[in-house]
């Protein structure tokens, strides 16, 4: 029987063979991070390549010993190894790419995976924001970013031409002293003094406190191996405020202490912009909506970091860049967008016209029909001699558009934004009130970002292009929150359109004294989301799921939305498919609606 242990062993063997092949040293025994294989194979594979490349082109032991000595003199380990990892990458990747042409593509995939999985974790610290700028610059070639970290980024880029290990050591040492601890050199001495520490000096230090395991015959040697791994591992990320553990299900759990809870709201504002609700309104919404499967969760309503930023940080820069990418796609697709809006507008026009048509029905009362009077006295049952008129159900409509903004949508950000824009423009053409929001979940906050309100002017439609993705998604709570506002609208006919990939998935967050919500993923999350959809339908709201994910997740989408979902394989078919569904809704009789 093939077990999880076998899979881990197979992954570790594959990574080790790759490292040996690149380094040419089959005795190299650097610890590999096989655990990141489950998160992203590309990250693990690139780490192995980089381990081998650094060992081949530089003196790995010399560099690791420098880090040990720097930590011995009081350097903060996590920040130091984060800087070391970035410098090692910049010094090694071009050299190995010259011999192995597939490395640049693997590096790009690994960087994209890091942005998907770890954006918010990295953005929580200075070294993390530096790493974010390096990742984005390496992917796009655009090195503009936060001005206050342009210096260290540029200094690291110079290492692409490094040929000696001491060049990397000097760069790391200068970056640490300049950006992490400016008092280090005054307190503990310069680089020459750090390097002069002897093995005897190092052995006097209690390294056990820095190791995961206490039992170790030679703690210094073991810690040296740990440092060898950390200075090259891409999966080693910036500091995270909360502590992480594993839930019995195997999912990641964020453990929050009282101090972390107190900082959470301000951290949300830094990452997603200020909320448009005051504290009292926010608490009232949480008390009313965050129940059942979503107990101990919170909602965060915002117009987005670009509209209400606290400061111009890494998140602001990333959101602004993605908004520019969305607008560039919009400009390049302008003819397609205009044509799609015309098609959808025309579908809505025909449907609304039919609802306003006058119907003539034979009746026993109403307006008499003269040419039927001959039947009176000549037939036993003269039949209906009158005609009356009636209009189709001419009630008003309101529409909510809810976009999944979790990290799994990262590759489709521009397309999802265009889909929402096409819908918004067509609805605006007919004066149908509609609201557009996106949702994602970070820690135990489900972020509801508003792009336009129901009765906003048409000029607000283009704000949809500010759409950007991150973190996780708690679909059930987001649909519940959107439906709550929709049900308060006066219009009789209410429609909710959800643009998602059919993969509700969220981590567990344990607050102090919490009731420990169930892991929100897999079948549990699908059932909860489906229940929220059915509950809304039972309240008279029609819910449509627009699916733009991977085909393997199609069954989950069917379970959630039943027959009322549209599978968009090609965005060019979006207006036609969405138009068919809306036409069906608009043409139903009042009693059917």
PDB file of N, CA, C and O in Angstrom, residues 335-370:
ATOM      1  N   UNK A 335     -12.574  46.352 -28.209  1.00  0.00           N
ATOM      2  CA  UNK A 335     -13.569  45.959 -29.223  1.00  0.00           C
ATOM      3  C   UNK A 335     -14.373  44.747 -28.763  1.00  0.00           C
ATOM      4  O   UNK A 335     -15.595  44.695 -28.938  1.00  0.00           O
ATOM      5  N   UNK A 336     -13.677  43.777 -28.159  1.00  0.00           N
ATOM      6  CA  UNK A 336     -14.366  42.598 -27.653  1.00  0.00           C
ATOM      7  C   UNK A 336     -15.344  42.971 -26.542  1.00  0.00           C
ATOM      8  O   UNK A 336     -16.480  42.497 -26.507  1.00  0.00           O
ATOM      9  N   UNK A 337     -14.910  43.832 -25.626  1.00  0.00           N
ATOM     10  CA  UNK A 337     -15.775  44.235 -24.519  1.00  0.00           C
ATOM     11  C   UNK A 337     -17.014  44.956 -25.049  1.00  0.00           C
ATOM     12  O   UNK A 337     -18.145  44.673 -24.626  1.00  0.00           O
ATOM     13  N   UNK A 338     -16.816  45.893 -25.976  1.00  0.00           N
ATOM     14  CA  UNK A 338     -17.956  46.642 -26.523  1.00  0.00           C
ATOM     15  C   UNK A 338     -18.945  45.704 -27.207  1.00  0.00           C
ATOM     16  O   UNK A 338     -20.164  45.833 -27.038  1.00  0.00           O
ATOM     17  N   UNK A 339     -18.428  44.754 -27.976  1.00  0.00           N
ATOM     18  CA  UNK A 339     -19.308  43.815 -28.670  1.00  0.00           C
ATOM     19  C   UNK A 339     -20.054  42.932 -27.680  1.00  0.00           C
ATOM     20  O   UNK A 339     -21.258  42.681 -27.824  1.00  0.00           O
ATOM     21  N   UNK A 340     -19.360  42.478 -26.635  1.00  0.00           N
ATOM     22  CA  UNK A 340     -20.004  41.644 -25.618  1.00  0.00           C
ATOM     23  C   UNK A 340     -21.097  42.409 -24.886  1.00  0.00           C
ATOM     24  O   UNK A 340     -22.170  41.868 -24.600  1.00  0.00           O
ATOM     25  N   UNK A 341     -20.832  43.679 -24.586  1.00  0.00           N
ATOM     26  CA  UNK A 341     -21.847  44.512 -23.925  1.00  0.00           C
ATOM     27  C   UNK A 341     -23.055  44.682 -24.834  1.00  0.00           C
ATOM     28  O   UNK A 341     -24.209  44.623 -24.381  1.00  0.00           O
ATOM     29  N   UNK A 342     -22.812  44.879 -26.131  1.00  0.00           N
ATOM     30  CA  UNK A 342     -23.925  45.030 -27.079  1.00  0.00           C
ATOM     31  C   UNK A 342     -24.784  43.775 -27.131  1.00  0.00           C
ATOM     32  O   UNK A 342     -26.021  43.839 -27.132  1.00  0.00           O
ATOM     33  N   UNK A 343     -24.135  42.596 -27.144  1.00  0.00           N
ATOM     34  CA  UNK A 343     -24.872  41.332 -27.213  1.00  0.00           C
ATOM     35  C   UNK A 343     -25.722  41.151 -25.959  1.00  0.00           C
ATOM     36  O   UNK A 343     -26.917  40.826 -26.038  1.00  0.00           O
ATOM     37  N   UNK A 344     -25.119  41.375 -24.797  1.00  0.00           N
ATOM     38  CA  UNK A 344     -25.843  41.193 -23.543  1.00  0.00           C
ATOM     39  C   UNK A 344     -26.940  42.244 -23.387  1.00  0.00           C
ATOM     40  O   UNK A 344     -28.040  41.945 -22.908  1.00  0.00           O
ATOM     41  N   UNK A 345     -26.663  43.472 -23.805  1.00  0.00           N
ATOM     42  CA  UNK A 345     -27.684  44.529 -23.753  1.00  0.00           C
ATOM     43  C   UNK A 345     -28.873  44.170 -24.618  1.00  0.00           C
ATOM     44  O   UNK A 345     -30.033  44.372 -24.232  1.00  0.00           O
ATOM     45  N   UNK A 346     -28.601  43.639 -25.800  1.00  0.00           N
ATOM     46  CA  UNK A 346     -29.674  43.260 -26.717  1.00  0.00           C
ATOM     47  C   UNK A 346     -30.517  42.116 -26.145  1.00  0.00           C
ATOM     48  O   UNK A 346     -31.751  42.113 -26.272  1.00  0.00           O
ATOM     49  N   UNK A 347     -29.864  41.143 -25.514  1.00  0.00           N
ATOM     50  CA  UNK A 347     -30.595  40.041 -24.870  1.00  0.00           C
ATOM     51  C   UNK A 347     -31.535  40.593 -23.792  1.00  0.00           C
ATOM     52  O   UNK A 347     -32.701  40.193 -23.692  1.00  0.00           O
ATOM     53  N   UNK A 348     -31.026  41.498 -22.975  1.00  0.00           N
ATOM     54  CA  UNK A 348     -31.844  42.086 -21.918  1.00  0.00           C
ATOM     55  C   UNK A 348     -32.975  42.926 -22.503  1.00  0.00           C
ATOM     56  O   UNK A 348     -34.105  42.908 -21.989  1.00  0.00           O
ATOM     57  N   UNK A 349     -32.696  43.648 -23.581  1.00  0.00           N
ATOM     58  CA  UNK A 349     -33.721  44.501 -24.193  1.00  0.00           C
ATOM     59  C   UNK A 349     -34.898  43.673 -24.686  1.00  0.00           C
ATOM     60  O   UNK A 349     -36.066  44.007 -24.442  1.00  0.00           O
ATOM     61  N   UNK A 350     -34.599  42.567 -25.370  1.00  0.00           N
ATOM     62  CA  UNK A 350     -35.684  41.726 -25.887  1.00  0.00           C
ATOM     63  C   UNK A 350     -36.511  41.135 -24.753  1.00  0.00           C
ATOM     64  O   UNK A 350     -37.741  41.052 -24.829  1.00  0.00           O
ATOM     65  N   UNK A 351     -35.812  40.709 -23.691  1.00  0.00           N
ATOM     66  CA  UNK A 351     -36.516  40.099 -22.568  1.00  0.00           C
ATOM     67  C   UNK A 351     -37.399  41.113 -21.845  1.00  0.00           C
ATOM     68  O   UNK A 351     -38.552  40.832 -21.500  1.00  0.00           O
ATOM     69  N   UNK A 352     -36.863  42.315 -21.623  1.00  0.00           N
ATOM     70  CA  UNK A 352     -37.650  43.343 -20.945  1.00  0.00           C
ATOM     71  C   UNK A 352     -38.818  43.806 -21.807  1.00  0.00           C
ATOM     72  O   UNK A 352     -39.898  44.131 -21.289  1.00  0.00           O
ATOM     73  N   UNK A 353     -38.633  43.814 -23.125  1.00  0.00           N
ATOM     74  CA  UNK A 353     -39.727  44.200 -24.030  1.00  0.00           C
ATOM     75  C   UNK A 353     -40.871  43.197 -23.931  1.00  0.00           C
ATOM     76  O   UNK A 353     -42.048  43.570 -23.882  1.00  0.00           O
ATOM     77  N   UNK A 354     -40.525  41.902 -23.889  1.00  0.00           N
ATOM     78  CA  UNK A 354     -41.570  40.883 -23.776  1.00  0.00           C
ATOM     79  C   UNK A 354     -42.337  41.019 -22.471  1.00  0.00           C
ATOM     80  O   UNK A 354     -43.545  40.762 -22.416  1.00  0.00           O
ATOM     81  N   UNK A 355     -41.658  41.412 -21.413  1.00  0.00           N
ATOM     82  CA  UNK A 355     -42.339  41.581 -20.125  1.00  0.00           C
ATOM     83  C   UNK A 355     -43.325  42.743 -20.167  1.00  0.00           C
ATOM     84  O   UNK A 355     -44.272  42.788 -19.386  1.00  0.00           O
ATOM     85  N   UNK A 356     -43.095  43.697 -21.086  1.00  0.00           N
ATOM     86  CA  UNK A 356     -43.957  44.870 -21.167  1.00  0.00           C
ATOM     87  C   UNK A 356     -45.043  44.723 -22.243  1.00  0.00           C
ATOM     88  O   UNK A 356     -45.856  45.633 -22.416  1.00  0.00           O
ATOM     89  N   UNK A 357     -45.026  43.631 -22.996  1.00  0.00           N
ATOM     90  CA  UNK A 357     -46.032  43.434 -24.035  1.00  0.00           C
ATOM     91  C   UNK A 357     -47.425  43.281 -23.431  1.00  0.00           C
ATOM     92  O   UNK A 357     -47.612  42.707 -22.361  1.00  0.00           O
ATOM     93  N   UNK A 358     -48.448  43.777 -24.175  1.00  0.00           N
ATOM     94  CA  UNK A 358     -49.837  43.635 -23.749  1.00  0.00           C
ATOM     95  C   UNK A 358     -50.378  42.306 -24.263  1.00  0.00           C
ATOM     96  O   UNK A 358     -50.214  41.973 -25.445  1.00  0.00           O
ATOM     97  N   UNK A 359     -50.997  41.540 -23.388  1.00  0.00           N
ATOM     98  CA  UNK A 359     -51.620  40.280 -23.766  1.00  0.00           C
ATOM     99  C   UNK A 359     -53.131  40.465 -23.817  1.00  0.00           C
ATOM    100  O   UNK A 359     -53.727  41.133 -22.959  1.00  0.00           O
ATOM    101  N   UNK A 360     -53.764  39.857 -24.837  1.00  0.00           N
ATOM    102  CA  UNK A 360     -55.223  39.909 -24.994  1.00  0.00           C
ATOM    103  C   UNK A 360     -55.776  38.524 -24.697  1.00  0.00           C
ATOM    104  O   UNK A 360     -55.355  37.533 -25.302  1.00  0.00           O
ATOM    105  N   UNK A 361     -56.750  38.466 -23.793  1.00  0.00           N
ATOM    106  CA  UNK A 361     -57.303  37.174 -23.382  1.00  0.00           C
ATOM    107  C   UNK A 361     -58.830  37.219 -23.453  1.00  0.00           C
ATOM    108  O   UNK A 361     -59.451  38.208 -23.035  1.00  0.00           O
ATOM    109  N   UNK A 362     -59.443  36.144 -24.027  1.00  0.00           N
ATOM    110  CA  UNK A 362     -60.899  36.014 -24.018  1.00  0.00           C
ATOM    111  C   UNK A 362     -61.366  35.835 -22.589  1.00  0.00           C
ATOM    112  O   UNK A 362     -60.736  35.107 -21.802  1.00  0.00           O
ATOM    113  N   UNK A 363     -62.483  36.507 -22.236  1.00  0.00           N
ATOM    114  CA  UNK A 363     -62.913  36.491 -20.848  1.00  0.00           C
ATOM    115  C   UNK A 363     -64.431  36.613 -20.759  1.00  0.00           C
ATOM    116  O   UNK A 363     -65.120  36.871 -21.782  1.00  0.00           O
ATOM    117  N   UNK A 364     -64.971  36.389 -19.576  1.00  0.00           N
ATOM    118  CA  UNK A 364     -66.399  36.557 -19.337  1.00  0.00           C
ATOM    119  C   UNK A 364     -66.721  37.982 -18.913  1.00  0.00           C
ATOM    120  O   UNK A 364     -67.875  38.310 -18.611  1.00  0.00           O
ATOM    121  N   UNK A 365     -65.711  38.825 -18.851  1.00  0.00           N
ATOM    122  CA  UNK A 365     -65.910  40.246 -18.574  1.00  0.00           C
ATOM    123  C   UNK A 365     -64.812  41.019 -19.271  1.00  0.00           C
ATOM    124  O   UNK A 365     -63.834  40.453 -19.730  1.00  0.00           O
ATOM    125  N   UNK A 366     -64.996  42.326 -19.349  1.00  0.00           N
ATOM    126  CA  UNK A 366     -64.030  43.163 -20.015  1.00  0.00           C
ATOM    127  C   UNK A 366     -64.670  43.943 -21.134  1.00  0.00           C
ATOM    128  O   UNK A 366     -65.810  44.413 -21.026  1.00  0.00           O
ATOM    129  N   UNK A 367     -64.000  44.089 -22.255  1.00  0.00           N
ATOM    130  CA  UNK A 367     -64.505  44.803 -23.430  1.00  0.00           C
ATOM    131  C   UNK A 367     -65.200  43.811 -24.352  1.00  0.00           C
ATOM    132  O   UNK A 367     -64.633  42.777 -24.716  1.00  0.00           O
ATOM    133  N   UNK A 368     -66.462  44.136 -24.728  1.00  0.00           N
ATOM    134  CA  UNK A 368     -67.226  43.216 -25.566  1.00  0.00           C
ATOM    135  C   UNK A 368     -66.644  43.153 -26.962  1.00  0.00           C
ATOM    136  O   UNK A 368     -66.136  44.140 -27.498  1.00  0.00           O
ATOM    137  N   UNK A 369     -66.766  41.966 -27.581  1.00  0.00           N
ATOM    138  CA  UNK A 369     -66.282  41.761 -28.947  1.00  0.00           C
ATOM    139  C   UNK A 369     -67.517  41.686 -29.853  1.00  0.00           C
ATOM    140  O   UNK A 369     -68.255  40.684 -29.834  1.00  0.00           O
ATOM    141  N   UNK A 370     -67.813  42.746 -30.637  1.00  0.00           N
ATOM    142  CA  UNK A 370     -69.073  42.801 -31.411  1.00  0.00           C
ATOM    143  C   UNK A 370     -69.279  41.617 -32.349  1.00  0.00           C
ATOM    144  O   UNK A 370     -70.398  41.109 -32.483  1.00  0.00           O
TER     145      UNK A 370
END
